[in-house]
Short mmCIF file of N, CA and C in Angstrom, two decimals:
data_model
loop_
_atom_site.label_atom_id
_atom_site.label_comp_id
_atom_site.label_asym_id
_atom_site.label_seq_id
_atom_site.Cartn_x
_atom_site.Cartn_y
_atom_site.Cartn_z
N MET A 207 45.77 0.83 -69.10
CA MET A 207 44.47 0.31 -68.75
C MET A 207 43.43 0.93 -69.69
N LYS A 208 42.64 0.07 -70.33
CA LYS A 208 41.60 0.54 -71.25
C LYS A 208 40.33 0.85 -70.47
N LEU A 209 39.59 1.81 -70.95
CA LEU A 209 38.34 2.19 -70.32
C LEU A 209 37.18 1.41 -70.93
N ASN A 210 36.02 1.44 -70.28
CA ASN A 210 34.83 0.76 -70.76
C ASN A 210 34.44 1.27 -72.14
N ASN A 211 34.19 0.35 -73.08
CA ASN A 211 33.70 0.68 -74.42
C ASN A 211 34.51 1.78 -75.10
N SER A 212 35.81 1.77 -74.91
CA SER A 212 36.62 2.85 -75.49
C SER A 212 37.98 2.29 -75.87
N ASP A 213 38.55 2.86 -76.90
CA ASP A 213 39.89 2.47 -77.33
C ASP A 213 40.94 3.38 -76.71
N ILE A 214 40.53 4.33 -75.87
CA ILE A 214 41.44 5.29 -75.26
C ILE A 214 41.79 4.81 -73.85
N SER A 215 43.06 4.89 -73.51
CA SER A 215 43.49 4.47 -72.18
C SER A 215 43.41 5.66 -71.21
N ILE A 216 43.49 5.34 -69.94
CA ILE A 216 43.46 6.39 -68.91
C ILE A 216 44.62 7.35 -69.10
N GLU A 217 45.79 6.81 -69.43
CA GLU A 217 46.97 7.64 -69.60
C GLU A 217 46.76 8.67 -70.71
N GLN A 218 46.09 8.25 -71.79
CA GLN A 218 45.81 9.19 -72.88
C GLN A 218 44.83 10.26 -72.44
N LEU A 219 43.81 9.85 -71.64
CA LEU A 219 42.83 10.83 -71.16
C LEU A 219 43.45 11.81 -70.17
N LEU A 220 44.40 11.34 -69.39
CA LEU A 220 45.06 12.24 -68.44
C LEU A 220 45.86 13.31 -69.14
N ASN A 221 46.32 13.02 -70.34
CA ASN A 221 47.08 13.99 -71.12
C ASN A 221 46.19 14.85 -72.01
N LYS A 222 44.90 14.54 -72.03
CA LYS A 222 43.97 15.28 -72.88
C LYS A 222 43.33 16.42 -72.08
N ARG A 223 43.10 17.55 -72.72
CA ARG A 223 42.45 18.67 -72.05
C ARG A 223 40.99 18.30 -71.77
N VAL A 224 40.48 18.70 -70.62
CA VAL A 224 39.11 18.39 -70.24
C VAL A 224 38.12 18.96 -71.25
N ILE A 225 38.40 20.13 -71.75
CA ILE A 225 37.49 20.78 -72.71
C ILE A 225 37.39 19.99 -74.02
N ASP A 226 38.42 19.18 -74.32
CA ASP A 226 38.41 18.39 -75.55
C ASP A 226 37.82 17.00 -75.37
N MET A 227 37.48 16.62 -74.12
CA MET A 227 36.93 15.29 -73.85
C MET A 227 35.44 15.25 -74.14
N THR A 228 35.00 14.06 -74.54
CA THR A 228 33.55 13.85 -74.66
C THR A 228 33.00 13.60 -73.26
N GLY A 229 31.72 13.68 -73.13
CA GLY A 229 31.09 13.41 -71.83
C GLY A 229 31.41 12.00 -71.33
N GLN A 230 31.40 11.03 -72.23
CA GLN A 230 31.68 9.65 -71.86
C GLN A 230 33.14 9.49 -71.41
N GLU A 231 34.07 10.15 -72.09
CA GLU A 231 35.47 10.06 -71.68
C GLU A 231 35.67 10.65 -70.29
N LEU A 232 35.04 11.80 -70.02
CA LEU A 232 35.14 12.41 -68.71
C LEU A 232 34.51 11.51 -67.65
N PHE A 233 33.35 10.93 -67.96
CA PHE A 233 32.67 10.02 -67.04
C PHE A 233 33.55 8.81 -66.73
N ASP A 234 34.17 8.23 -67.76
CA ASP A 234 35.04 7.06 -67.57
C ASP A 234 36.27 7.41 -66.73
N LEU A 235 36.84 8.58 -66.97
CA LEU A 235 38.02 9.00 -66.23
C LEU A 235 37.69 9.20 -64.74
N ILE A 236 36.58 9.85 -64.46
CA ILE A 236 36.16 10.05 -63.06
C ILE A 236 35.83 8.71 -62.41
N GLY A 237 35.13 7.85 -63.14
CA GLY A 237 34.79 6.52 -62.61
C GLY A 237 36.04 5.70 -62.28
N SER A 238 37.04 5.80 -63.12
CA SER A 238 38.31 5.10 -62.88
C SER A 238 39.00 5.62 -61.64
N ALA A 239 39.00 6.95 -61.46
CA ALA A 239 39.63 7.54 -60.28
C ALA A 239 38.90 7.13 -59.01
N VAL A 240 37.58 7.10 -59.05
CA VAL A 240 36.79 6.68 -57.88
C VAL A 240 37.08 5.22 -57.56
N GLN A 241 37.14 4.38 -58.58
CA GLN A 241 37.41 2.96 -58.37
C GLN A 241 38.79 2.75 -57.75
N GLN A 242 39.79 3.44 -58.24
CA GLN A 242 41.13 3.31 -57.68
C GLN A 242 41.18 3.79 -56.24
N ALA A 243 40.51 4.89 -55.93
CA ALA A 243 40.49 5.41 -54.57
C ALA A 243 39.78 4.44 -53.64
N THR A 244 38.70 3.84 -54.10
CA THR A 244 37.96 2.89 -53.29
C THR A 244 38.80 1.66 -52.99
N LEU A 245 39.48 1.14 -54.00
CA LEU A 245 40.33 -0.03 -53.80
C LEU A 245 41.49 0.27 -52.88
N ARG A 246 42.05 1.47 -52.98
CA ARG A 246 43.18 1.87 -52.15
C ARG A 246 42.77 2.00 -50.69
N ASP A 247 41.56 2.51 -50.44
CA ASP A 247 41.11 2.76 -49.08
C ASP A 247 40.50 1.54 -48.40
N MET A 248 40.21 0.49 -49.16
CA MET A 248 39.61 -0.71 -48.56
C MET A 248 40.69 -1.49 -47.81
N PRO A 249 40.41 -1.88 -46.57
CA PRO A 249 41.39 -2.69 -45.85
C PRO A 249 41.45 -4.08 -46.47
N GLU A 250 42.64 -4.64 -46.46
CA GLU A 250 42.79 -5.99 -47.00
C GLU A 250 42.11 -6.97 -46.06
N HIS A 251 41.47 -7.95 -46.65
CA HIS A 251 40.82 -8.97 -45.85
C HIS A 251 41.88 -9.93 -45.33
N LYS A 252 41.96 -10.01 -44.01
CA LYS A 252 42.92 -10.93 -43.41
C LYS A 252 42.16 -12.09 -42.80
N GLU A 253 42.67 -13.27 -43.02
CA GLU A 253 42.06 -14.45 -42.43
C GLU A 253 42.40 -14.48 -40.94
N LYS A 254 41.41 -14.82 -40.12
CA LYS A 254 41.64 -14.87 -38.69
C LYS A 254 42.62 -15.98 -38.35
N ARG A 255 43.50 -15.67 -37.43
CA ARG A 255 44.47 -16.65 -36.97
C ARG A 255 44.00 -17.11 -35.58
N ILE A 256 43.41 -18.29 -35.52
CA ILE A 256 42.90 -18.84 -34.28
C ILE A 256 43.92 -19.82 -33.72
N LEU A 257 44.31 -19.61 -32.47
CA LEU A 257 45.28 -20.48 -31.81
C LEU A 257 44.57 -21.28 -30.72
N HIS A 258 44.97 -22.54 -30.56
CA HIS A 258 44.33 -23.46 -29.63
C HIS A 258 45.17 -23.63 -28.38
N GLY A 259 44.65 -23.16 -27.27
CA GLY A 259 45.32 -23.38 -25.99
C GLY A 259 46.33 -22.31 -25.63
N LYS A 260 46.64 -22.29 -24.33
CA LYS A 260 47.58 -21.30 -23.79
C LYS A 260 48.98 -21.48 -24.37
N LYS A 261 49.34 -22.72 -24.63
CA LYS A 261 50.69 -23.00 -25.12
C LYS A 261 50.93 -22.36 -26.49
N GLU A 262 49.94 -22.48 -27.38
CA GLU A 262 50.10 -21.92 -28.73
C GLU A 262 50.15 -20.39 -28.71
N ILE A 263 49.25 -19.76 -27.94
CA ILE A 263 49.26 -18.30 -27.91
C ILE A 263 50.52 -17.78 -27.23
N ALA A 264 50.98 -18.49 -26.19
CA ALA A 264 52.21 -18.09 -25.51
C ALA A 264 53.39 -18.18 -26.47
N SER A 265 53.44 -19.23 -27.25
CA SER A 265 54.52 -19.40 -28.22
C SER A 265 54.47 -18.30 -29.28
N ALA A 266 53.27 -17.99 -29.77
CA ALA A 266 53.13 -16.95 -30.80
C ALA A 266 53.54 -15.58 -30.27
N LEU A 267 53.28 -15.32 -28.99
CA LEU A 267 53.60 -14.02 -28.40
C LEU A 267 54.98 -14.01 -27.73
N THR A 268 55.64 -15.15 -27.72
CA THR A 268 56.94 -15.36 -27.06
C THR A 268 56.90 -14.93 -25.60
N VAL A 269 55.88 -15.41 -24.90
CA VAL A 269 55.79 -15.24 -23.46
C VAL A 269 55.52 -16.62 -22.87
N SER A 270 55.52 -16.72 -21.55
CA SER A 270 55.27 -18.01 -20.91
C SER A 270 53.78 -18.25 -20.77
N THR A 271 53.42 -19.52 -20.54
CA THR A 271 52.01 -19.84 -20.32
C THR A 271 51.50 -19.24 -19.02
N SER A 272 52.39 -19.04 -18.05
CA SER A 272 51.96 -18.40 -16.80
C SER A 272 51.61 -16.93 -17.04
N THR A 273 52.28 -16.28 -17.98
CA THR A 273 51.93 -14.90 -18.33
C THR A 273 50.53 -14.87 -18.96
N ILE A 274 50.26 -15.82 -19.83
CA ILE A 274 48.92 -15.91 -20.44
C ILE A 274 47.88 -16.12 -19.36
N SER A 275 48.15 -17.02 -18.41
CA SER A 275 47.21 -17.27 -17.30
C SER A 275 46.97 -16.01 -16.49
N ARG A 276 48.03 -15.27 -16.21
CA ARG A 276 47.90 -14.03 -15.44
C ARG A 276 47.06 -13.01 -16.20
N TRP A 277 47.31 -12.88 -17.53
CA TRP A 277 46.54 -11.94 -18.34
C TRP A 277 45.06 -12.33 -18.38
N LEU A 278 44.77 -13.64 -18.39
CA LEU A 278 43.38 -14.09 -18.38
C LEU A 278 42.73 -13.78 -17.03
N GLU A 279 43.46 -13.98 -15.95
CA GLU A 279 42.93 -13.74 -14.60
C GLU A 279 42.66 -12.25 -14.34
N ASN A 280 43.59 -11.38 -14.77
CA ASN A 280 43.40 -9.96 -14.48
C ASN A 280 42.62 -9.21 -15.56
N GLY A 281 42.17 -9.93 -16.60
CA GLY A 281 41.32 -9.32 -17.62
C GLY A 281 42.04 -8.62 -18.74
N THR A 282 43.35 -8.72 -18.80
CA THR A 282 44.09 -8.12 -19.93
C THR A 282 43.63 -8.76 -21.23
N ILE A 283 43.48 -10.08 -21.22
CA ILE A 283 42.94 -10.81 -22.36
C ILE A 283 41.55 -11.27 -21.96
N HIS A 284 40.55 -10.98 -22.77
CA HIS A 284 39.17 -11.34 -22.45
C HIS A 284 38.38 -11.54 -23.73
N ALA A 285 37.10 -11.90 -23.57
CA ALA A 285 36.23 -12.08 -24.74
C ALA A 285 36.14 -10.74 -25.47
N PRO A 286 36.05 -10.69 -26.74
CA PRO A 286 35.87 -11.75 -27.71
C PRO A 286 37.17 -12.38 -28.22
N ALA A 287 38.31 -12.00 -27.68
CA ALA A 287 39.58 -12.57 -28.13
C ALA A 287 39.76 -13.99 -27.63
N VAL A 288 39.04 -14.35 -26.58
CA VAL A 288 39.15 -15.69 -25.99
C VAL A 288 37.79 -16.35 -26.02
N ILE A 289 37.76 -17.56 -26.53
CA ILE A 289 36.53 -18.35 -26.55
C ILE A 289 36.79 -19.64 -25.80
N ARG A 290 35.94 -19.94 -24.83
CA ARG A 290 36.06 -21.19 -24.11
C ARG A 290 35.15 -22.21 -24.78
N ALA A 291 35.74 -23.25 -25.33
CA ALA A 291 34.98 -24.34 -25.97
C ALA A 291 35.27 -25.62 -25.18
N ASP A 292 34.31 -26.01 -24.34
CA ASP A 292 34.49 -27.13 -23.41
C ASP A 292 35.71 -26.86 -22.54
N ARG A 293 36.75 -27.66 -22.68
CA ARG A 293 37.95 -27.48 -21.85
C ARG A 293 39.09 -26.84 -22.63
N VAL A 294 38.80 -26.37 -23.83
CA VAL A 294 39.84 -25.78 -24.69
C VAL A 294 39.62 -24.28 -24.80
N LEU A 295 40.71 -23.53 -24.73
CA LEU A 295 40.65 -22.09 -24.96
C LEU A 295 41.09 -21.81 -26.39
N LEU A 296 40.30 -21.01 -27.09
CA LEU A 296 40.65 -20.59 -28.44
C LEU A 296 40.95 -19.10 -28.40
N PHE A 297 42.05 -18.70 -29.03
CA PHE A 297 42.49 -17.31 -29.01
C PHE A 297 42.52 -16.75 -30.43
N ASP A 298 41.94 -15.58 -30.62
CA ASP A 298 42.05 -14.84 -31.87
C ASP A 298 43.31 -13.98 -31.74
N TYR A 299 44.35 -14.34 -32.46
CA TYR A 299 45.67 -13.73 -32.30
C TYR A 299 45.63 -12.21 -32.43
N ASP A 300 44.97 -11.69 -33.48
CA ASP A 300 44.94 -10.25 -33.71
C ASP A 300 44.20 -9.51 -32.59
N LEU A 301 43.09 -10.08 -32.12
CA LEU A 301 42.35 -9.44 -31.03
C LEU A 301 43.13 -9.48 -29.73
N VAL A 302 43.85 -10.57 -29.50
CA VAL A 302 44.69 -10.66 -28.29
C VAL A 302 45.75 -9.56 -28.32
N LEU A 303 46.40 -9.37 -29.47
CA LEU A 303 47.40 -8.31 -29.59
C LEU A 303 46.79 -6.94 -29.31
N GLU A 304 45.60 -6.68 -29.87
CA GLU A 304 44.94 -5.39 -29.63
C GLU A 304 44.64 -5.20 -28.15
N GLN A 305 44.16 -6.26 -27.48
CA GLN A 305 43.83 -6.14 -26.06
C GLN A 305 45.07 -5.91 -25.21
N ILE A 306 46.15 -6.56 -25.55
CA ILE A 306 47.40 -6.37 -24.80
C ILE A 306 47.89 -4.94 -24.98
N GLN A 307 47.84 -4.44 -26.21
CA GLN A 307 48.29 -3.08 -26.49
C GLN A 307 47.41 -2.04 -25.80
N ALA A 308 46.12 -2.33 -25.70
CA ALA A 308 45.19 -1.37 -25.10
C ALA A 308 45.14 -1.46 -23.58
N SER A 309 45.73 -2.51 -23.03
CA SER A 309 45.66 -2.72 -21.59
C SER A 309 46.37 -1.60 -20.83
N GLU A 310 45.80 -1.17 -19.76
CA GLU A 310 46.34 -0.07 -18.97
C GLU A 310 47.70 -0.44 -18.38
N GLY A 311 48.68 0.39 -18.61
CA GLY A 311 49.99 0.20 -18.03
C GLY A 311 50.90 -0.75 -18.78
N ILE A 312 50.42 -1.40 -19.81
CA ILE A 312 51.28 -2.33 -20.56
C ILE A 312 51.41 -1.82 -21.99
N ARG A 313 52.63 -1.64 -22.44
CA ARG A 313 52.89 -1.26 -23.82
C ARG A 313 53.59 -2.42 -24.50
N TRP A 314 52.97 -2.98 -25.50
CA TRP A 314 53.48 -4.17 -26.19
C TRP A 314 54.22 -3.73 -27.43
N GLN A 315 55.40 -4.30 -27.65
CA GLN A 315 56.15 -4.03 -28.87
C GLN A 315 56.56 -5.35 -29.49
N CYS A 316 56.28 -5.50 -30.77
CA CYS A 316 56.72 -6.69 -31.48
C CYS A 316 58.12 -6.43 -32.02
N LYS A 317 59.01 -7.33 -31.71
CA LYS A 317 60.39 -7.21 -32.20
C LYS A 317 60.50 -7.92 -33.55
N PRO A 318 61.55 -7.66 -34.31
CA PRO A 318 61.76 -8.38 -35.56
C PRO A 318 61.85 -9.87 -35.31
N LYS A 319 61.53 -10.64 -36.33
CA LYS A 319 61.56 -12.10 -36.29
C LYS A 319 60.54 -12.67 -35.30
N GLY A 320 59.44 -11.94 -35.09
CA GLY A 320 58.33 -12.47 -34.31
C GLY A 320 58.50 -12.41 -32.81
N LYS A 321 59.63 -11.90 -32.31
CA LYS A 321 59.81 -11.81 -30.86
C LYS A 321 59.04 -10.62 -30.33
N SER A 322 58.49 -10.75 -29.14
CA SER A 322 57.72 -9.68 -28.53
C SER A 322 58.27 -9.40 -27.15
N SER A 323 57.98 -8.24 -26.64
CA SER A 323 58.45 -7.93 -25.30
C SER A 323 57.54 -6.93 -24.63
N LEU A 324 57.60 -6.92 -23.31
CA LEU A 324 56.90 -5.91 -22.53
C LEU A 324 57.91 -4.86 -22.15
N LYS A 325 57.53 -3.61 -22.25
CA LYS A 325 58.41 -2.55 -21.80
C LYS A 325 57.96 -2.09 -20.43
N ALA A 326 58.88 -1.72 -19.62
CA ALA A 326 58.55 -1.27 -18.28
C ALA A 326 57.74 0.01 -18.33
N ASN A 327 56.80 0.10 -17.43
CA ASN A 327 55.98 1.28 -17.31
C ASN A 327 56.16 1.82 -15.91
N ARG A 328 56.25 3.11 -15.77
CA ARG A 328 56.54 3.67 -14.46
C ARG A 328 55.44 3.40 -13.44
N HIS A 329 54.22 3.10 -13.92
CA HIS A 329 53.11 2.84 -13.02
C HIS A 329 53.07 1.39 -12.55
N THR A 330 53.41 0.45 -13.44
CA THR A 330 53.28 -0.96 -13.10
C THR A 330 54.62 -1.63 -12.82
N GLY A 331 55.68 -1.16 -13.48
CA GLY A 331 57.00 -1.76 -13.32
C GLY A 331 57.14 -3.10 -14.00
N LEU A 332 56.24 -3.42 -14.95
CA LEU A 332 56.31 -4.69 -15.65
C LEU A 332 57.47 -4.71 -16.64
N THR A 333 58.17 -5.79 -16.68
CA THR A 333 59.23 -5.99 -17.68
C THR A 333 59.14 -7.42 -18.17
N ALA A 334 59.80 -7.69 -19.26
CA ALA A 334 59.81 -9.05 -19.79
C ALA A 334 61.22 -9.60 -19.71
#
């Protein structure tokens, strides 16, 4: 990788003694390290996955529509993960997963190949 206005690469500067660097070379090397750290620490932008209706969210979570209805009634799934638009329910998949995982007494585990399950909890006795 070449640095700004320079014919020297980062790899060459990393092998060069700091005392032998010019001010600009040192500045470029530090700037490059800051840029790499910033890019590494930034979360990737994920597009929201909006599902329409109880049937779609139930299918995505591999549970029944009655389970979705029960979670809506007891508040396990709630706004902002659920939006009521006229007679249609819209679900933000990622927020629904977070709410299920955070729900008291329910521990959600995603299995390989998209299958999900509820594990029994000694307080609630829920199983899938």
